[in-house]
PDB file of C-alpha atoms in Angstrom:
ATOM      1  CA  MET A   1      29.490   3.333   4.077  1.00  0.00           C
ATOM      2  CA  GLN A   2      26.296   2.203   2.377  1.00  0.00           C
ATOM      3  CA  ASP A   3      27.867  -1.147   1.428  1.00  0.00           C
ATOM      4  CA  GLU A   4      28.514  -2.021   5.078  1.00  0.00           C
ATOM      5  CA  LEU A   5      25.132  -0.676   6.130  1.00  0.00           C
ATOM      6  CA  GLY A   6      23.461  -2.888   3.527  1.00  0.00           C
ATOM      7  CA  LYS A   7      25.310  -6.027   4.587  1.00  0.00           C
ATOM      8  CA  ASN A   8      24.572  -5.409   8.255  1.00  0.00           C
ATOM      9  CA  LEU A   9      20.908  -4.669   7.553  1.00  0.00           C
ATOM     10  CA  ILE A  10      20.536  -7.935   5.627  1.00  0.00           C
ATOM     11  CA  HIS A  11      22.132  -9.835   8.511  1.00  0.00           C
ATOM     12  CA  VAL A  12      19.756  -8.254  11.035  1.00  0.00           C
ATOM     13  CA  LYS A  13      16.751  -8.871   8.769  1.00  0.00           C
ATOM     14  CA  GLN A  14      17.529 -12.547   8.271  1.00  0.00           C
ATOM     15  CA  ILE A  15      17.908 -13.155  12.020  1.00  0.00           C
ATOM     16  CA  PHE A  16      14.767 -11.148  12.793  1.00  0.00           C
ATOM     17  CA  ALA A  17      12.688 -12.954  10.143  1.00  0.00           C
ATOM     18  CA  LYS A  18      13.530 -16.329  11.665  1.00  0.00           C
ATOM     19  CA  SER A  19      12.626 -15.222  15.187  1.00  0.00           C
ATOM     20  CA  TYR A  20       9.574 -13.050  14.500  1.00  0.00           C
ATOM     21  CA  GLU A  21       6.503 -14.385  16.295  1.00  0.00           C
ATOM     22  CA  GLY A  22       4.055 -11.580  15.538  1.00  0.00           C
ATOM     23  CA  ASN A  23       1.175 -11.682  13.077  1.00  0.00           C
ATOM     24  CA  SER A  24       1.212  -8.209  11.557  1.00  0.00           C
ATOM     25  CA  HIS A  25       0.728  -7.803   7.824  1.00  0.00           C
ATOM     26  CA  ILE A  26       4.080  -6.031   7.483  1.00  0.00           C
ATOM     27  CA  GLN A  27       7.066  -5.633   9.767  1.00  0.00           C
ATOM     28  CA  GLU A  28      10.516  -4.068   9.562  1.00  0.00           C
ATOM     29  CA  VAL A  29      13.320  -2.878  11.807  1.00  0.00           C
ATOM     30  CA  ILE A  30      15.337   0.298  12.235  1.00  0.00           C
ATOM     31  CA  PRO A  31      18.362   0.471  14.565  1.00  0.00           C
ATOM     32  CA  THR A  32      17.317   2.265  17.731  1.00  0.00           C
ATOM     33  CA  GLU A  33      20.706   3.854  18.265  1.00  0.00           C
ATOM     34  CA  ILE A  34      24.013   4.384  16.539  1.00  0.00           C
ATOM     35  CA  SER A  35      26.377   1.428  16.838  1.00  0.00           C
ATOM     36  CA  LYS A  36      29.561   0.092  15.277  1.00  0.00           C
ATOM     37  CA  LYS A  37      27.520  -1.767  12.651  1.00  0.00           C
ATOM     38  CA  PHE A  38      25.152   1.141  12.007  1.00  0.00           C
ATOM     39  CA  GLN A  39      27.231   4.292  11.962  1.00  0.00           C
ATOM     40  CA  ILE A  40      24.514   6.677  10.855  1.00  0.00           C
ATOM     41  CA  ASP A  41      24.295  10.399  11.443  1.00  0.00           C
ATOM     42  CA  LEU A  42      22.128  10.803  14.540  1.00  0.00           C
ATOM     43  CA  LYS A  43      19.940  13.407  12.848  1.00  0.00           C
ATOM     44  CA  ASP A  44      19.299  11.070   9.911  1.00  0.00           C
ATOM     45  CA  LEU A  45      18.469   8.169  12.235  1.00  0.00           C
ATOM     46  CA  LYS A  46      15.912  10.324  14.057  1.00  0.00           C
ATOM     47  CA  HIS A  47      14.350  11.234  10.693  1.00  0.00           C
ATOM     48  CA  LEU A  48      13.995   7.532   9.785  1.00  0.00           C
ATOM     49  CA  HIS A  49      12.169   6.798  13.020  1.00  0.00           C
ATOM     50  CA  ASP A  50      10.083   9.928  12.532  1.00  0.00           C
ATOM     51  CA  PHE A  51       8.854   8.600   9.178  1.00  0.00           C
ATOM     52  CA  ALA A  52       7.683   5.350  10.766  1.00  0.00           C
ATOM     53  CA  LEU A  53       6.195   6.955  13.884  1.00  0.00           C
ATOM     54  CA  LYS A  54       4.156   9.442  11.856  1.00  0.00           C
ATOM     55  CA  ASN A  55       3.137   7.081   9.056  1.00  0.00           C
ATOM     56  CA  PRO A  56      -0.439   5.761   9.576  1.00  0.00           C
ATOM     57  CA  ILE A  57       0.379   2.355   8.047  1.00  0.00           C
ATOM     58  CA  TYR A  58       2.298   1.432  11.229  1.00  0.00           C
ATOM     59  CA  HIS A  59       0.159   0.614  14.246  1.00  0.00           C
ATOM     60  CA  ASN A  60       2.729  -0.714  16.723  1.00  0.00           C
ATOM     61  CA  HIS A  61       6.415  -0.569  17.583  1.00  0.00           C
ATOM     62  CA  TYR A  62       8.687  -2.068  20.238  1.00  0.00           C
ATOM     63  CA  GLU A  63      12.376  -2.485  20.931  1.00  0.00           C
ATOM     64  CA  GLN A  64      14.182  -5.781  20.420  1.00  0.00           C
ATOM     65  CA  GLU A  65      17.820  -6.757  20.583  1.00  0.00           C
ATOM     66  CA  ILE A  66      18.809  -8.564  17.388  1.00  0.00           C
ATOM     67  CA  ASP A  67      22.271 -10.137  17.312  1.00  0.00           C
ATOM     68  CA  GLY A  68      23.480  -7.674  19.928  1.00  0.00           C
ATOM     69  CA  ILE A  69      22.005  -4.628  18.166  1.00  0.00           C
ATOM     70  CA  LEU A  70      19.148  -2.716  19.767  1.00  0.00           C
ATOM     71  CA  CYS A  71      16.466  -2.200  17.119  1.00  0.00           C
ATOM     72  CA  THR A  72      12.941  -0.841  16.933  1.00  0.00           C
ATOM     73  CA  VAL A  73      10.449  -3.159  15.269  1.00  0.00           C
ATOM     74  CA  TYR A  74       7.626  -1.436  13.414  1.00  0.00           C
ATOM     75  CA  GLU A  75       4.467  -3.407  12.636  1.00  0.00           C
ATOM     76  CA  GLY A  76       1.796  -2.278  10.225  1.00  0.00           C
ATOM     77  CA  ASP A  77      -0.950  -3.039   7.742  1.00  0.00           C
ATOM     78  CA  ILE A  78      -1.071  -1.953   4.099  1.00  0.00           C
ATOM     79  CA  ASN A  79      -4.104  -3.988   3.011  1.00  0.00           C
ATOM     80  CA  ASP A  80      -6.384  -0.992   2.419  1.00  0.00           C
ATOM     81  CA  TYR A  81      -3.699   0.895   0.516  1.00  0.00           C
ATOM     82  CA  TRP A  82      -2.799  -2.229  -1.463  1.00  0.00           C
ATOM     83  CA  LEU A  83      -6.408  -2.763  -2.525  1.00  0.00           C
ATOM     84  CA  ASN A  84      -6.818   0.856  -3.551  1.00  0.00           C
ATOM     85  CA  SER A  85      -3.549   0.906  -5.507  1.00  0.00           C
ATOM     86  CA  ILE A  86      -4.555  -1.948  -7.833  1.00  0.00           C
ATOM     87  CA  LYS A  87      -7.606  -0.108  -9.205  1.00  0.00           C
ATOM     88  CA  HIS A  88      -5.517   1.976 -11.599  1.00  0.00           C
ATOM     89  CA  GLY A  89      -5.179   0.497 -15.071  1.00  0.00           C
ATOM     90  CA  SER A  90      -1.674   1.795 -15.685  1.00  0.00           C
ATOM     91  CA  SER A  91      -0.355   0.853 -12.239  1.00  0.00           C
ATOM     92  CA  CYS A  92       2.633  -1.484 -12.656  1.00  0.00           C
ATOM     93  CA  GLN A  93       2.704  -2.905  -9.152  1.00  0.00           C
ATOM     94  CA  PRO A  94       0.493  -2.838  -6.043  1.00  0.00           C
ATOM     95  CA  PHE A  95       1.751  -0.919  -3.022  1.00  0.00           C
ATOM     96  CA  TYR A  96       4.461  -3.078  -1.441  1.00  0.00           C
ATOM     97  CA  PRO A  97       7.202  -0.868  -0.008  1.00  0.00           C
ATOM     98  CA  THR A  98      10.874  -1.424   0.536  1.00  0.00           C
ATOM     99  CA  TRP A  99      12.134  -1.123   4.104  1.00  0.00           C
ATOM    100  CA  ILE A 100      12.733   2.422   5.377  1.00  0.00           C
ATOM    101  CA  MET A 101      16.372   1.575   6.121  1.00  0.00           C
ATOM    102  CA  SER A 102      16.732   0.152   2.613  1.00  0.00           C
ATOM    103  CA  ALA A 103      15.350   3.375   1.124  1.00  0.00           C
ATOM    104  CA  PHE A 104      17.884   5.339   3.177  1.00  0.00           C
ATOM    105  CA  ILE A 105      20.794   3.211   1.971  1.00  0.00           C
ATOM    106  CA  MET A 106      19.634   3.540  -1.644  1.00  0.00           C
ATOM    107  CA  THR A 107      19.530   7.319  -1.442  1.00  0.00           C
ATOM    108  CA  LEU A 108      22.938   7.459   0.228  1.00  0.00           C
ATOM    109  CA  LEU A 109      24.313   5.572  -2.775  1.00  0.00           C
ATOM    110  CA  ALA A 110      22.551   7.946  -5.175  1.00  0.00           C
ATOM    111  CA  LYS A 111      24.197  10.881  -3.440  1.00  0.00           C
ATOM    112  CA  LYS A 112      27.606   9.163  -3.477  1.00  0.00           C
ATOM    113  CA  LEU A 113      27.240   8.651  -7.234  1.00  0.00           C
ATOM    114  CA  GLY A 114      26.920  12.408  -7.624  1.00  0.00           C
ATOM    115  CA  TYR A 115      23.227  12.954  -8.308  1.00  0.00           C
ATOM    116  CA  SER A 116      21.575  16.060  -6.900  1.00  0.00           C
ATOM    117  CA  GLU A 117      17.913  15.318  -7.663  1.00  0.00           C
ATOM    118  CA  LEU A 118      15.705  12.270  -7.102  1.00  0.00           C
ATOM    119  CA  VAL A 119      12.507  11.349  -8.926  1.00  0.00           C
ATOM    120  CA  ASP A 120      10.615   8.422  -7.404  1.00  0.00           C
ATOM    121  CA  ILE A 121       8.225   6.877  -9.935  1.00  0.00           C
ATOM    122  CA  GLY A 122       5.356   4.912  -8.358  1.00  0.00           C
ATOM    123  CA  SER A 123       6.399   6.188  -4.966  1.00  0.00           C
ATOM    124  CA  GLY A 124       3.818   4.561  -2.677  1.00  0.00           C
ATOM    125  CA  ASP A 125       4.024   6.286   0.693  1.00  0.00           C
ATOM    126  CA  GLY A 126       7.029   8.325  -0.476  1.00  0.00           C
ATOM    127  CA  ARG A 127       9.742   6.688   1.605  1.00  0.00           C
ATOM    128  CA  ILE A 128      12.445   6.798  -1.070  1.00  0.00           C
ATOM    129  CA  ALA A 129      11.725  10.454  -1.840  1.00  0.00           C
ATOM    130  CA  TYR A 130      11.626  11.189   1.907  1.00  0.00           C
ATOM    131  CA  CYS A 131      15.026   9.575   2.431  1.00  0.00           C
ATOM    132  CA  GLY A 132      16.382  11.430  -0.581  1.00  0.00           C
ATOM    133  CA  ASN A 133      15.231  14.634   1.063  1.00  0.00           C
ATOM    134  CA  ILE A 134      16.975  13.941   4.375  1.00  0.00           C
ATOM    135  CA  VAL A 135      20.316  13.090   2.705  1.00  0.00           C
ATOM    136  CA  GLY A 136      20.244  16.354   0.765  1.00  0.00           C
ATOM    137  CA  LEU A 137      18.749  15.470  -2.623  1.00  0.00           C
ATOM    138  CA  ASN A 138      15.976  17.547  -4.201  1.00  0.00           C
ATOM    139  CA  SER A 139      13.201  14.947  -4.252  1.00  0.00           C
ATOM    140  CA  HIS A 140      10.072  14.597  -6.381  1.00  0.00           C
ATOM    141  CA  SER A 141       7.500  11.878  -5.697  1.00  0.00           C
ATOM    142  CA  ILE A 142       5.216  10.745  -8.553  1.00  0.00           C
ATOM    143  CA  GLU A 143       2.293   8.483  -7.580  1.00  0.00           C
ATOM    144  CA  ILE A 144      -0.897   7.704  -9.519  1.00  0.00           C
ATOM    145  CA  ASP A 145      -3.023   6.720  -6.517  1.00  0.00           C
ATOM    146  CA  ASP A 146      -4.702   9.675  -4.811  1.00  0.00           C
ATOM    147  CA  VAL A 147      -5.070   7.852  -1.477  1.00  0.00           C
ATOM    148  CA  LEU A 148      -1.330   7.165  -1.325  1.00  0.00           C
ATOM    149  CA  VAL A 149      -0.583  10.782  -2.266  1.00  0.00           C
ATOM    150  CA  GLU A 150      -2.869  11.910   0.546  1.00  0.00           C
ATOM    151  CA  LEU A 151      -0.851   9.644   2.850  1.00  0.00           C
ATOM    152  CA  GLN A 152       2.356  11.269   1.567  1.00  0.00           C
ATOM    153  CA  ASN A 153       0.973  14.727   2.251  1.00  0.00           C
ATOM    154  CA  ILE A 154       0.148  13.690   5.821  1.00  0.00           C
ATOM    155  CA  ILE A 155       3.741  12.481   6.263  1.00  0.00           C
ATOM    156  CA  CYS A 156       5.159  15.668   4.708  1.00  0.00           C
ATOM    157  CA  THR A 157       3.168  17.815   7.138  1.00  0.00           C
ATOM    158  CA  SER A 158       3.793  15.754  10.263  1.00  0.00           C
ATOM    159  CA  THR A 159       7.541  15.274   9.640  1.00  0.00           C
ATOM    160  CA  LYS A 160       8.106  18.758   8.187  1.00  0.00           C
ATOM    161  CA  GLN A 161       9.894  17.131   5.239  1.00  0.00           C
ATOM    162  CA  ASN A 162       8.499  18.247   1.885  1.00  0.00           C
ATOM    163  CA  PHE A 163       9.452  15.667  -0.741  1.00  0.00           C
ATOM    164  CA  ASN A 164       7.036  17.152  -3.299  1.00  0.00           C
ATOM    165  CA  PRO A 165       4.274  14.530  -3.755  1.00  0.00           C
ATOM    166  CA  ILE A 166       2.572  14.727  -7.152  1.00  0.00           C
ATOM    167  CA  CYS A 167      -0.600  12.785  -7.953  1.00  0.00           C
ATOM    168  CA  TYR A 168      -0.210  11.909 -11.624  1.00  0.00           C
ATOM    169  CA  ASP A 169       0.115   9.032 -14.056  1.00  0.00           C
ATOM    170  CA  ALA A 170       3.878   8.710 -14.538  1.00  0.00           C
ATOM    171  CA  LEU A 171       3.265   7.635 -18.148  1.00  0.00           C
ATOM    172  CA  GLU A 172       1.672  11.011 -18.879  1.00  0.00           C
ATOM    173  CA  PHE A 173       3.624  13.399 -16.648  1.00  0.00           C
ATOM    174  CA  ASP A 174       5.652  16.238 -18.209  1.00  0.00           C
ATOM    175  CA  TYR A 175       9.084  15.818 -16.610  1.00  0.00           C
ATOM    176  CA  SER A 176      10.420  18.950 -18.278  1.00  0.00           C
ATOM    177  CA  SER A 177       8.271  20.898 -15.776  1.00  0.00           C
ATOM    178  CA  LEU A 178      10.629  19.803 -12.980  1.00  0.00           C
ATOM    179  CA  ASN A 179      13.623  21.578 -14.598  1.00  0.00           C
ATOM    180  CA  LEU A 180      15.891  18.639 -13.827  1.00  0.00           C
ATOM    181  CA  LYS A 181      19.653  18.957 -14.198  1.00  0.00           C
ATOM    182  CA  ASN A 182      21.282  15.918 -12.591  1.00  0.00           C
ATOM    183  CA  PRO A 183      18.514  13.492 -11.560  1.00  0.00           C
ATOM    184  CA  ILE A 184      18.299   9.852 -10.645  1.00  0.00           C
ATOM    185  CA  PHE A 185      14.989   8.121 -11.340  1.00  0.00           C
ATOM    186  CA  PHE A 186      13.764   5.228  -9.166  1.00  0.00           C
ATOM    187  CA  ILE A 187      11.356   2.976 -11.089  1.00  0.00           C
ATOM    188  CA  GLY A 188       8.685   1.384  -8.885  1.00  0.00           C
ATOM    189  CA  GLY A 189       7.723  -1.984 -10.338  1.00  0.00           C
ATOM    190  CA  LEU A 190       9.365  -5.259 -11.307  1.00  0.00           C
ATOM    191  CA  ALA A 191      10.084  -5.759 -14.990  1.00  0.00           C
ATOM    192  CA  GLN A 192       7.844  -8.834 -15.097  1.00  0.00           C
ATOM    193  CA  MET A 193       4.901  -6.925 -13.579  1.00  0.00           C
ATOM    194  CA  GLY A 194       4.754  -4.113 -16.118  1.00  0.00           C
ATOM    195  CA  GLY A 195       7.732  -2.178 -14.838  1.00  0.00           C
ATOM    196  CA  ASP A 196       9.359  -2.557 -18.244  1.00  0.00           C
ATOM    197  CA  VAL A 197       6.506  -0.591 -19.839  1.00  0.00           C
ATOM    198  CA  LEU A 198       6.829   2.137 -17.233  1.00  0.00           C
ATOM    199  CA  ALA A 199      10.612   2.263 -17.557  1.00  0.00           C
ATOM    200  CA  THR A 200      10.441   2.452 -21.355  1.00  0.00           C
ATOM    201  CA  SER A 201       8.055   5.400 -21.118  1.00  0.00           C
ATOM    202  CA  ILE A 202      10.323   7.206 -18.634  1.00  0.00           C
ATOM    203  CA  ILE A 203      13.382   6.605 -20.819  1.00  0.00           C
ATOM    204  CA  ASP A 204      11.525   7.983 -23.860  1.00  0.00           C
ATOM    205  CA  LYS A 205      10.589  11.075 -21.877  1.00  0.00           C
ATOM    206  CA  ILE A 206      14.180  11.546 -20.699  1.00  0.00           C
ATOM    207  CA  ASN A 207      15.349  11.290 -24.309  1.00  0.00           C
ATOM    208  CA  SER A 208      12.815  13.936 -25.325  1.00  0.00           C
ATOM    209  CA  ILE A 209      14.345  16.536 -22.979  1.00  0.00           C
ATOM    210  CA  GLU A 210      17.419  18.076 -24.574  1.00  0.00           C
ATOM    211  CA  ASN A 211      20.748  17.024 -23.035  1.00  0.00           C
ATOM    212  CA  LEU A 212      19.107  15.491 -19.950  1.00  0.00           C
ATOM    213  CA  LYS A 213      20.149  11.867 -20.382  1.00  0.00           C
ATOM    214  CA  LYS A 214      23.896  12.583 -20.200  1.00  0.00           C
ATOM    215  CA  ASP A 215      23.482  13.458 -16.516  1.00  0.00           C
ATOM    216  CA  THR A 216      20.665  11.066 -15.601  1.00  0.00           C
ATOM    217  CA  GLY A 217      20.659   7.791 -13.680  1.00  0.00           C
ATOM    218  CA  ILE A 218      17.912   5.163 -13.484  1.00  0.00           C
ATOM    219  CA  VAL A 219      17.439   2.628 -10.684  1.00  0.00           C
ATOM    220  CA  PHE A 220      15.459  -0.552 -11.302  1.00  0.00           C
ATOM    221  CA  ALA A 221      13.973  -2.790  -8.615  1.00  0.00           C
ATOM    222  CA  GLY A 222      14.744  -6.386  -9.592  1.00  0.00           C
ATOM    223  CA  THR A 223      14.203  -9.871  -8.285  1.00  0.00           C
ATOM    224  CA  ASN A 224      16.495 -12.817  -7.599  1.00  0.00           C
ATOM    225  CA  THR A 225      13.643 -15.311  -7.702  1.00  0.00           C
ATOM    226  CA  LYS A 226      14.322 -17.473 -10.769  1.00  0.00           C
ATOM    227  CA  ARG A 227      10.719 -18.531 -11.253  1.00  0.00           C
ATOM    228  CA  GLN A 228       9.837 -14.869 -11.797  1.00  0.00           C
ATOM    229  CA  LEU A 229      12.718 -14.203 -14.154  1.00  0.00           C
ATOM    230  CA  SER A 230      11.989 -16.738 -16.887  1.00  0.00           C
ATOM    231  CA  GLU A 231      14.968 -16.551 -19.271  1.00  0.00           C
ATOM    232  CA  ASN A 232      15.955 -12.993 -18.382  1.00  0.00           C
ATOM    233  CA  LEU A 233      18.172 -13.953 -15.452  1.00  0.00           C
ATOM    234  CA  GLU A 234      20.651 -11.087 -15.357  1.00  0.00           C
ATOM    235  CA  ASN A 235      20.315  -7.746 -13.571  1.00  0.00           C
ATOM    236  CA  GLY A 236      17.229  -8.778 -11.654  1.00  0.00           C
ATOM    237  CA  GLY A 237      15.152  -9.261 -14.793  1.00  0.00           C
ATOM    238  CA  TRP A 238      16.142  -5.971 -16.434  1.00  0.00           C
ATOM    239  CA  SER A 239      18.980  -7.099 -18.727  1.00  0.00           C
ATOM    240  CA  SER A 240      16.933  -6.951 -21.952  1.00  0.00           C
ATOM    241  CA  LEU A 241      15.720  -3.421 -21.317  1.00  0.00           C
ATOM    242  CA  ILE A 242      19.184  -2.271 -20.202  1.00  0.00           C
ATOM    243  CA  GLU A 243      20.687  -3.600 -23.419  1.00  0.00           C
ATOM    244  CA  LYS A 244      17.891  -2.274 -25.635  1.00  0.00           C
ATOM    245  CA  HIS A 245      18.196   1.290 -24.329  1.00  0.00           C
ATOM    246  CA  ASP A 246      22.002   1.350 -24.255  1.00  0.00           C
ATOM    247  CA  LEU A 247      22.300   1.670 -20.489  1.00  0.00           C
ATOM    248  CA  LYS A 248      25.314   0.767 -18.368  1.00  0.00           C
ATOM    249  CA  VAL A 249      25.105  -0.834 -14.938  1.00  0.00           C
ATOM    250  CA  ILE A 250      27.182   1.223 -12.497  1.00  0.00           C
ATOM    251  CA  ASP A 251      26.237  -0.468  -9.220  1.00  0.00           C
ATOM    252  CA  THR A 252      23.887  -3.034  -7.706  1.00  0.00           C
ATOM    253  CA  VAL A 253      22.794  -3.283  -4.086  1.00  0.00           C
ATOM    254  CA  SER A 254      20.546  -5.957  -2.556  1.00  0.00           C
ATOM    255  CA  LEU A 255      18.342  -4.869   0.330  1.00  0.00           C
ATOM    256  CA  PRO A 256      15.349  -6.045   2.399  1.00  0.00           C
ATOM    257  CA  THR A 257      11.847  -5.205   1.221  1.00  0.00           C
ATOM    258  CA  ILE A 258       8.383  -6.017   2.500  1.00  0.00           C
ATOM    259  CA  TRP A 259       7.927  -8.645  -0.214  1.00  0.00           C
ATOM    260  CA  THR A 260      11.167 -10.499   0.569  1.00  0.00           C
ATOM    261  CA  PHE A 261      10.653 -10.643   4.347  1.00  0.00           C
ATOM    262  CA  ASP A 262      10.046 -14.407   4.365  1.00  0.00           C
ATOM    263  CA  GLN A 263      12.701 -15.178   1.725  1.00  0.00           C
ATOM    264  CA  ASP A 264      16.390 -15.977   1.952  1.00  0.00           C
ATOM    265  CA  VAL A 265      17.162 -13.593  -0.913  1.00  0.00           C
ATOM    266  CA  GLU A 266      16.782  -9.811  -0.917  1.00  0.00           C
ATOM    267  CA  THR A 267      15.674  -7.347  -3.584  1.00  0.00           C
ATOM    268  CA  PRO A 268      18.418  -6.168  -5.962  1.00  0.00           C
ATOM    269  CA  TYR A 269      18.405  -2.505  -6.979  1.00  0.00           C
ATOM    270  CA  ILE A 270      20.252  -1.922 -10.233  1.00  0.00           C
ATOM    271  CA  TYR A 271      21.799   1.523 -10.769  1.00  0.00           C
ATOM    272  CA  THR A 272      22.312   2.461 -14.398  1.00  0.00           C
ATOM    273  CA  GLU A 273      23.312   5.405 -16.551  1.00  0.00           C
ATOM    274  CA  PHE A 274      23.206   6.114 -20.281  1.00  0.00           C
ATOM    275  CA  LYS A 275      26.328   5.114 -22.197  1.00  0.00           C
TER     276      LYS A 275
END
């Protein structure tokens, strides 16, 4: 299901991006209702809208028909959160979120692959952990920036979805305290922007917990922009790290994100496991 959802979301995004006449800092769409192209559980769809409606970064929303599909457009501003997020020395990437629908599709895939727990590293406003929660995964949200964690706590309270926000430096956090059994880690940060350092630290910590890596998955956010990839063109810029740490790519899905809104390419998410 998530493959078709992803393809249809990309199609809607590309049409919307070409027609958008607003001037908001960020914008994204969520289908307003269930349709043939977006066959989503009604309860889940309501949860996705709930996240946007109760998230202070969004200041406006309206309905728009896009290629015959009724959608809700959410407009927002993350400037203040972006500025605050770059003050941390070990932060690998400023706050630039994926789309809410993209986060939902990613967590659906994680569940399909058999994982029961989700750990979102550099979680921003917690949307991936939130979506993990609504699809039935036990979510943990690790974020170094206290202002973003405060935002997550507001969302947890207002949506009544506790995705366990933790304000901590992911490089220093003790992951054994979570008592993980079958987790999938989402790494927030492109390899070229310091994400490789973060990922290496997480992998070392996974290896330090007895028998954990045999049941653990890791998802990397990549890029298809060649000027950002240099010579590391495969797997969204992560091929060197994947090879170095003996990981195996088990799936890749490309989805809309805030930072690819004005681009013809989407953001690839690379799902891996230990060999």
